XYZ file of C-alpha atoms in Angstrom:
464
model
C -4.203 46.709 -98.347
C -5.350 50.830 -99.158
C -7.885 49.846 -102.087
C -11.163 49.118 -101.249
C -10.133 45.409 -100.998
C -7.735 45.245 -98.015
C -5.781 47.429 -95.536
C -2.855 46.498 -93.150
C 0.497 48.480 -93.277
C 1.835 48.518 -90.522
C 4.684 50.662 -89.098
C 6.989 49.416 -88.064
C 14.210 53.076 -90.028
C 16.325 53.996 -88.321
C 19.390 54.210 -86.890
C 20.572 51.617 -84.195
C 23.881 53.678 -84.174
C 24.563 57.834 -83.976
C 24.110 59.039 -87.376
C 22.537 56.621 -89.288
C 19.313 56.006 -90.282
C 17.916 52.297 -91.285
C 14.477 52.600 -92.550
C 13.472 49.532 -94.849
C 16.297 49.266 -97.240
C 15.565 47.976 -100.368
C 12.140 48.027 -100.926
C 11.252 49.228 -104.479
C 12.733 51.388 -107.399
C 11.707 54.664 -106.846
C 11.128 55.786 -110.653
C 9.770 58.873 -112.165
C 8.241 56.371 -115.198
C 4.509 55.823 -115.363
C 3.930 59.189 -114.023
C 2.051 61.783 -116.890
C 3.604 64.787 -116.410
C 5.445 65.261 -113.534
C 7.529 67.784 -114.605
C 5.050 70.097 -114.107
C 3.791 68.564 -111.005
C 5.171 69.034 -107.669
C 6.625 65.566 -106.943
C 8.108 63.774 -103.373
C 10.592 61.713 -103.689
C 11.216 59.627 -100.732
C 14.004 60.456 -99.569
C 12.263 63.781 -99.303
C 9.388 62.399 -97.547
C 12.103 60.833 -94.979
C 14.072 64.154 -94.334
C 10.971 66.120 -93.463
C 9.475 62.989 -90.705
C 12.808 63.761 -88.987
C 12.707 66.886 -88.697
C 10.278 68.304 -88.095
C 7.482 64.711 -86.513
C 5.826 65.819 -84.137
C 5.960 62.456 -82.197
C 10.187 62.659 -82.162
C 9.925 65.726 -80.734
C 9.343 65.099 -77.605
C 12.615 63.302 -76.993
C 14.803 65.575 -76.994
C 13.400 67.086 -74.216
C 13.172 63.590 -72.768
C 17.356 63.014 -73.287
C 18.078 66.661 -71.622
C 16.160 65.696 -68.963
C 18.550 62.679 -68.476
C 21.034 64.240 -68.220
C 19.712 67.009 -65.648
C 19.599 63.017 -63.210
C 23.000 62.422 -64.351
C 24.504 65.789 -62.629
C 22.075 65.542 -60.100
C 23.222 62.093 -59.107
C 26.810 63.477 -59.000
C 25.751 65.990 -55.799
C 27.813 64.894 -52.915
C 26.342 65.544 -49.270
C 27.017 69.054 -48.372
C 28.374 69.757 -45.094
C 27.200 70.407 -41.629
C 28.116 73.498 -39.846
C 26.515 72.819 -35.845
C 27.191 75.112 -32.628
C 27.054 74.385 -28.979
C 26.476 76.190 -25.923
C 26.611 74.278 -22.956
C 25.766 75.601 -19.202
C 23.748 78.167 -19.825
C 21.057 80.080 -18.527
C 20.610 77.101 -15.274
C 21.072 77.532 -11.636
C 24.318 78.191 -9.966
C 27.726 78.396 -10.856
C 25.233 77.642 -14.616
C 23.168 80.269 -14.299
C 23.441 83.314 -16.309
C 26.825 82.840 -18.862
C 29.427 83.224 -16.709
C 30.228 79.204 -17.269
C 28.704 79.121 -21.040
C 30.949 76.575 -22.741
C 30.262 76.813 -26.269
C 31.900 74.656 -29.090
C 31.540 74.861 -33.130
C 32.312 72.320 -35.571
C 32.072 71.038 -39.164
C 31.366 67.540 -40.396
C 31.289 65.792 -43.855
C 29.276 62.704 -44.548
C 31.136 60.103 -46.229
C 29.453 58.172 -49.082
C 31.079 54.571 -48.485
C 29.997 51.733 -51.302
C 31.344 54.018 -54.190
C 27.452 55.380 -53.689
C 28.348 58.748 -56.138
C 29.902 56.980 -58.887
C 27.502 53.928 -59.028
C 24.399 56.442 -58.672
C 26.179 58.585 -61.872
C 26.049 54.628 -63.641
C 22.654 54.297 -63.038
C 22.033 58.327 -64.506
C 24.016 57.411 -67.768
C 22.479 53.706 -68.449
C 19.000 55.193 -68.080
C 20.206 58.349 -70.604
C 21.299 55.362 -73.043
C 17.797 53.487 -72.028
C 15.875 57.376 -73.631
C 18.182 57.846 -76.169
C 17.306 53.893 -77.344
C 13.746 54.685 -76.917
C 13.969 57.703 -79.541
C 15.894 54.944 -82.106
C 12.532 52.828 -81.716
C 10.740 55.544 -82.231
C 12.277 56.918 -85.084
C 11.980 53.577 -86.485
C 8.854 53.518 -85.909
C 8.412 57.163 -87.765
C 10.736 56.354 -90.987
C 8.692 53.223 -91.443
C 5.248 54.727 -91.528
C 6.048 57.350 -93.420
C 7.714 54.856 -96.181
C 4.611 52.767 -95.604
C 2.436 55.407 -96.220
C 4.605 56.749 -98.658
C 3.449 53.305 -100.936
C 0.056 53.724 -100.065
C -0.160 57.123 -102.138
C 1.660 55.298 -104.896
C -0.461 52.221 -104.470
C -3.430 54.825 -104.925
C -1.601 57.054 -107.542
C -1.715 53.252 -109.426
C -5.236 52.633 -108.999
C -6.163 55.810 -109.772
C -4.468 54.624 -113.285
C -6.701 51.937 -113.951
C -9.718 53.851 -113.049
C -8.932 56.160 -115.381
C -8.245 53.267 -117.859
C -11.564 51.415 -117.446
C -13.343 55.033 -118.139
C -11.915 55.141 -121.546
C -13.144 51.370 -122.023
C -16.870 52.554 -120.699
C -16.782 55.241 -122.641
C -15.817 53.356 -125.708
C -17.937 50.741 -125.324
C -20.941 53.143 -125.340
C -19.929 54.767 -128.215
C -19.696 50.930 -129.787
C -23.288 50.469 -128.379
C -24.887 53.883 -129.422
C -23.757 52.317 -133.163
C -25.021 49.434 -132.928
C -28.152 50.446 -131.232
C -28.604 52.998 -133.877
C -28.554 50.283 -136.325
C -30.241 47.700 -135.111
C -28.576 45.406 -133.472
C -28.296 46.271 -130.530
C -31.338 46.844 -127.431
C -32.213 49.866 -125.410
C -31.600 47.967 -122.335
C -27.992 47.334 -123.687
C -27.364 50.785 -125.019
C -28.792 51.797 -120.936
C -26.244 49.679 -119.157
C -23.461 50.907 -121.616
C -24.302 54.756 -120.408
C -24.642 53.295 -116.534
C -21.181 51.504 -116.877
C -19.725 54.349 -117.876
C -20.922 56.877 -115.438
C -20.452 53.900 -112.431
C -16.590 53.929 -113.875
C -16.495 57.816 -113.836
C -17.311 57.711 -110.149
C -15.319 55.181 -109.307
C -12.321 58.079 -110.905
C -13.517 60.293 -108.099
C -13.480 58.139 -105.062
C -10.278 56.748 -105.922
C -9.085 60.646 -106.292
C -10.636 60.875 -102.582
C -9.049 57.979 -101.649
C -5.366 59.555 -103.264
C -5.987 63.056 -101.495
C -6.282 61.598 -97.700
C -3.103 59.454 -98.576
C -1.361 62.118 -99.234
C -2.685 64.226 -95.782
C -1.638 60.948 -93.997
C 2.064 60.753 -95.029
C 1.865 64.867 -94.931
C 0.322 64.764 -91.331
C 3.892 62.764 -90.297
C 5.611 66.193 -90.542
C 3.145 68.456 -89.002
C 1.243 69.324 -92.131
C -2.719 69.464 -92.768
C -2.655 69.219 -95.860
C -0.482 67.719 -98.893
C 2.791 70.068 -100.409
C 3.245 67.776 -103.424
C 1.226 65.956 -106.310
C 2.681 63.033 -106.431
C 5.483 61.308 -105.527
C 8.108 58.853 -107.722
C 7.547 55.544 -107.180
C 7.906 52.182 -108.915
C 5.473 49.954 -107.812
C 6.180 47.218 -109.552
C 10.430 47.345 -109.319
C 10.961 44.826 -106.859
C 14.246 43.734 -105.200
C 15.841 40.350 -104.801
C 14.815 38.272 -101.495
C 17.339 38.076 -99.544
C 18.388 34.386 -97.874
C 16.301 34.101 -94.760
C 19.894 32.328 -93.435
C 21.244 35.977 -93.645
C 17.914 37.978 -92.029
C 18.101 35.153 -89.193
C 21.814 36.004 -88.835
C 20.393 39.975 -88.351
C 18.622 38.926 -85.390
C 20.731 39.993 -83.006
C 21.185 43.536 -84.433
C 16.888 44.098 -84.022
C 16.471 47.596 -82.361
C 14.600 45.826 -79.607
C 17.142 43.088 -78.584
C 19.299 45.818 -78.561
C 17.384 47.326 -76.009
C 17.235 44.875 -73.460
C 20.939 44.687 -74.038
C 21.157 48.019 -72.454
C 18.351 47.676 -70.082
C 20.094 45.019 -68.992
C 22.464 47.177 -68.182
C 20.853 49.657 -66.276
C 19.188 46.703 -64.130
C 22.469 46.099 -63.064
C 23.730 49.318 -62.384
C 20.385 49.755 -60.107
C 21.570 46.419 -58.376
C 24.619 47.372 -57.620
C 23.112 50.383 -56.323
C 20.897 49.251 -53.965
C 23.649 46.374 -52.360
C 26.308 50.119 -52.399
C 22.912 51.979 -50.735
C 22.759 49.199 -48.277
C 26.335 49.988 -46.759
C 25.796 52.462 -44.088
C 27.209 55.727 -44.260
C 29.716 57.357 -41.799
C 29.623 60.906 -40.692
C 33.539 62.961 -39.356
C 33.548 65.979 -37.857
C 35.845 68.685 -36.061
C 35.545 71.898 -34.313
C 36.314 73.698 -31.514
C 35.563 73.757 -27.710
C 35.900 77.386 -25.777
C 35.427 76.861 -21.545
C 34.419 80.384 -20.257
C 35.772 79.860 -16.864
C 39.207 79.314 -17.970
C 38.814 81.074 -20.988
C 40.998 77.963 -22.588
C 40.367 75.988 -26.055
C 40.035 72.316 -27.505
C 40.296 70.784 -30.273
C 36.622 68.052 -30.557
C 36.791 65.368 -33.318
C 33.805 63.909 -34.112
C 32.729 60.259 -35.519
C 29.372 59.013 -36.171
C 27.807 55.674 -37.844
C 24.144 53.636 -37.703
C 24.876 50.713 -36.099
C 23.886 47.627 -39.051
C 22.025 45.170 -37.166
C 19.683 45.963 -39.475
C 19.946 45.576 -43.548
C 17.668 49.056 -44.402
C 17.960 48.201 -48.099
C 17.459 43.806 -48.243
C 13.987 44.425 -49.861
C 15.131 46.863 -52.367
C 18.429 44.363 -52.777
C 15.640 41.675 -53.712
C 13.571 43.606 -55.776
C 16.287 44.812 -58.099
C 17.861 41.110 -58.971
C 14.170 40.245 -59.541
C 13.796 42.734 -61.873
C 17.101 41.489 -63.666
C 15.640 38.233 -63.673
C 12.347 39.147 -65.002
C 14.209 41.177 -67.986
C 16.003 38.642 -69.148
C 12.862 36.118 -69.694
C 11.529 38.981 -71.385
C 14.085 39.574 -73.649
C 14.175 35.935 -74.882
C 10.078 35.979 -75.123
C 11.122 39.518 -77.567
C 13.299 37.072 -79.452
C 10.923 34.291 -80.088
C 7.982 36.774 -81.155
C 10.637 38.587 -83.391
C 12.033 35.345 -85.050
C 7.973 33.779 -85.390
C 7.173 37.277 -87.265
C 10.539 36.900 -88.964
C 9.644 33.817 -90.788
C 5.934 34.711 -91.129
C 6.698 38.404 -92.798
C 9.659 36.560 -95.329
C 7.178 33.800 -96.181
C 4.776 36.247 -97.310
C 7.206 38.472 -98.981
C 8.463 35.390 -101.296
C 4.364 34.652 -102.088
C 4.079 38.076 -102.989
C 6.731 38.325 -105.240
C 5.914 35.240 -106.875
C 1.852 36.363 -107.056
C 2.840 39.281 -108.984
C 5.160 37.462 -111.250
C 2.668 35.223 -111.921
C -0.359 37.845 -111.957
C 1.759 39.968 -114.790
C 3.668 37.998 -116.995
C 1.316 35.254 -117.611
C -2.210 36.167 -116.884
C -2.945 40.138 -117.437
C -1.328 39.864 -120.893
C -3.777 36.960 -121.472
C -6.375 38.468 -120.759
C -5.981 42.281 -122.068
C -5.173 40.426 -125.262
C -8.547 38.611 -124.621
C -10.220 42.205 -123.964
C -8.993 43.759 -126.644
C -10.094 40.977 -128.762
C -13.624 41.367 -127.347
C -13.370 44.894 -128.184
C -13.053 45.083 -131.625
C -15.789 42.254 -132.091
C -18.176 43.525 -129.910
C -18.223 46.916 -131.880
C -18.543 44.179 -135.697
C -21.296 42.330 -132.926
C -19.377 39.017 -132.700
C -19.539 39.388 -129.093
C -22.115 40.014 -126.367
C -21.637 43.874 -124.114
C -22.447 40.718 -121.287
C -18.963 39.088 -122.102
C -16.792 43.154 -123.309
C -18.450 43.711 -119.453
C -16.905 40.210 -118.107
C -12.914 40.553 -120.008
C -13.479 44.033 -118.886
C -13.694 43.255 -115.425
C -11.262 40.157 -115.537
C -8.307 43.151 -117.099
C -9.199 46.047 -113.682
C -9.073 42.487 -111.370
C -5.929 41.489 -112.340
C -4.355 44.817 -112.974
C -5.787 45.310 -109.058
C -4.126 41.950 -107.557
C -1.098 42.777 -109.026
C -0.965 46.460 -107.236
C -1.737 44.276 -104.139
C 0.704 42.295 -104.427
C 3.347 44.088 -105.044
C 2.155 46.751 -102.019
C 2.331 43.840 -99.877
C 5.940 43.003 -101.028
C 7.369 45.766 -99.981
C 4.930 46.510 -96.981
C 6.807 43.211 -96.025
C 10.264 44.199 -96.593
C 9.594 46.992 -94.430
C 8.501 45.137 -91.473
C 11.388 42.637 -92.163
C 14.155 45.671 -92.155
C 12.268 47.183 -89.493
C 12.310 43.766 -86.828
C 16.357 43.617 -88.230
C 17.102 47.409 -88.044
C 19.572 46.674 -90.781
C 19.283 46.266 -94.547
C 19.004 42.974 -96.378
C 19.094 43.497 -99.777
C 22.441 45.411 -100.356
C 23.445 46.936 -103.508
C 21.895 45.614 -107.234
C 21.979 47.167 -110.190
C 19.270 45.347 -111.814
C 16.549 47.644 -110.472
C 18.013 50.843 -110.836
C 19.870 51.162 -114.434
C 23.497 49.993 -115.703
C 25.888 51.964 -113.802
C 22.990 53.587 -111.902
C 23.236 51.451 -108.651
C 23.072 53.424 -105.479
C 25.570 52.701 -102.325
C 23.378 51.130 -99.751
C 26.010 53.020 -97.190
C 23.608 56.054 -98.375
C 22.469 58.680 -95.421
C 18.972 56.579 -95.184
C 20.791 53.047 -96.077
C 17.966 52.907 -99.050
C 19.297 51.848 -102.150
C 16.104 51.719 -104.185
C 14.311 54.434 -102.631
C 15.914 57.730 -103.629
C 14.157 58.141 -107.233
C 16.507 57.165 -109.407
C 15.137 55.041 -112.776
C 13.686 52.017 -112.399
C 13.293 48.695 -114.601
C 10.196 47.115 -113.940
C 11.066 42.971 -113.088
C 8.372 41.901 -113.942
C 7.754 43.027 -117.246
């Protein structure tokens, strides 16, 4: 994931309704426990990170302009045809009696095109649905940005935890080096063994340096989401091993129709239907009505003129556009069904991965890690007394670090899959629970960000 072993964080809450931001739901309990001297450092809570993203994300900054442009198109769609003023002069500059202007007849008329088929209202309907599609696109973009923020926040939390392990490894190697030096001084260890201990200590220090660089990069990646080149915080308040309860898959399946991607198809379908109706209406011929006055010079009389015109509908001038609109609507139905199948398959895969990650964390931290740590402690003490070889000490130390790393990776996988699940459905799936927030400190799932376990509350490690 974020460690040297693998990377697979996905950008995948954002509201599907105005004023509601559904980001990742219950992924993990964030806590300030386990972070040394946090009261003296700048701590970034997830809720603050999400607020910064919503306020200052460069990716979201363009959408208000797109929505205002859609509103301008609605205004344009409601514009009526302007009336036409016409003037006609007859019997002027001819020959004989029509020479000069003596027999001139003048007609002044005002005409207006009358749109048939309710075209104006249908154009406004199309514009309104185009605005709705723009809003859906904004919601999907907010979903992606907020889920990406949660993933990068998770990346920082993971790097912090791995940095703690790397520092622990330095302490172990320094202690082993000191023990090797004492054994060398009394002649019970070789020069090569002492050299190996010193090399391990230097490599452990180098690993700390590498992890510090990785943590700094992760912090910058998170800060870049709200437009900052450098992080203005030092640590994040997250507890990786506070795992939420897994919801039933039946409940997840119930939320499938509320998936933001499918909701967009519903809006897009209504837009396509409105465009079809407009195309049919555009096939109807408009009429033009006019009225005016004509002045007859020879008799100095004035008469009224009435006008009516309409194109003959011999050929359907919009037949192709109507057929194209029907085909687009049919294609959209197929795309919606294909998207539904894809999302459902992804939900199943992610759900299975989440269960596996949770089981793996429980086994690693409850069964394997205690045994490995106890073994390491025994060998550390025994090595100082000359009962175990340095190779046995190295193997025990590597085993503990490997188990710790695997546990962090599995916990990170769990939180990331829950981010993906809730981003796909657009709904919080784990509800309100007290088990990981402390008795009497449950967080209401209807908060602004719908993040019951992502608000920096005190957490209880479920796997300890």
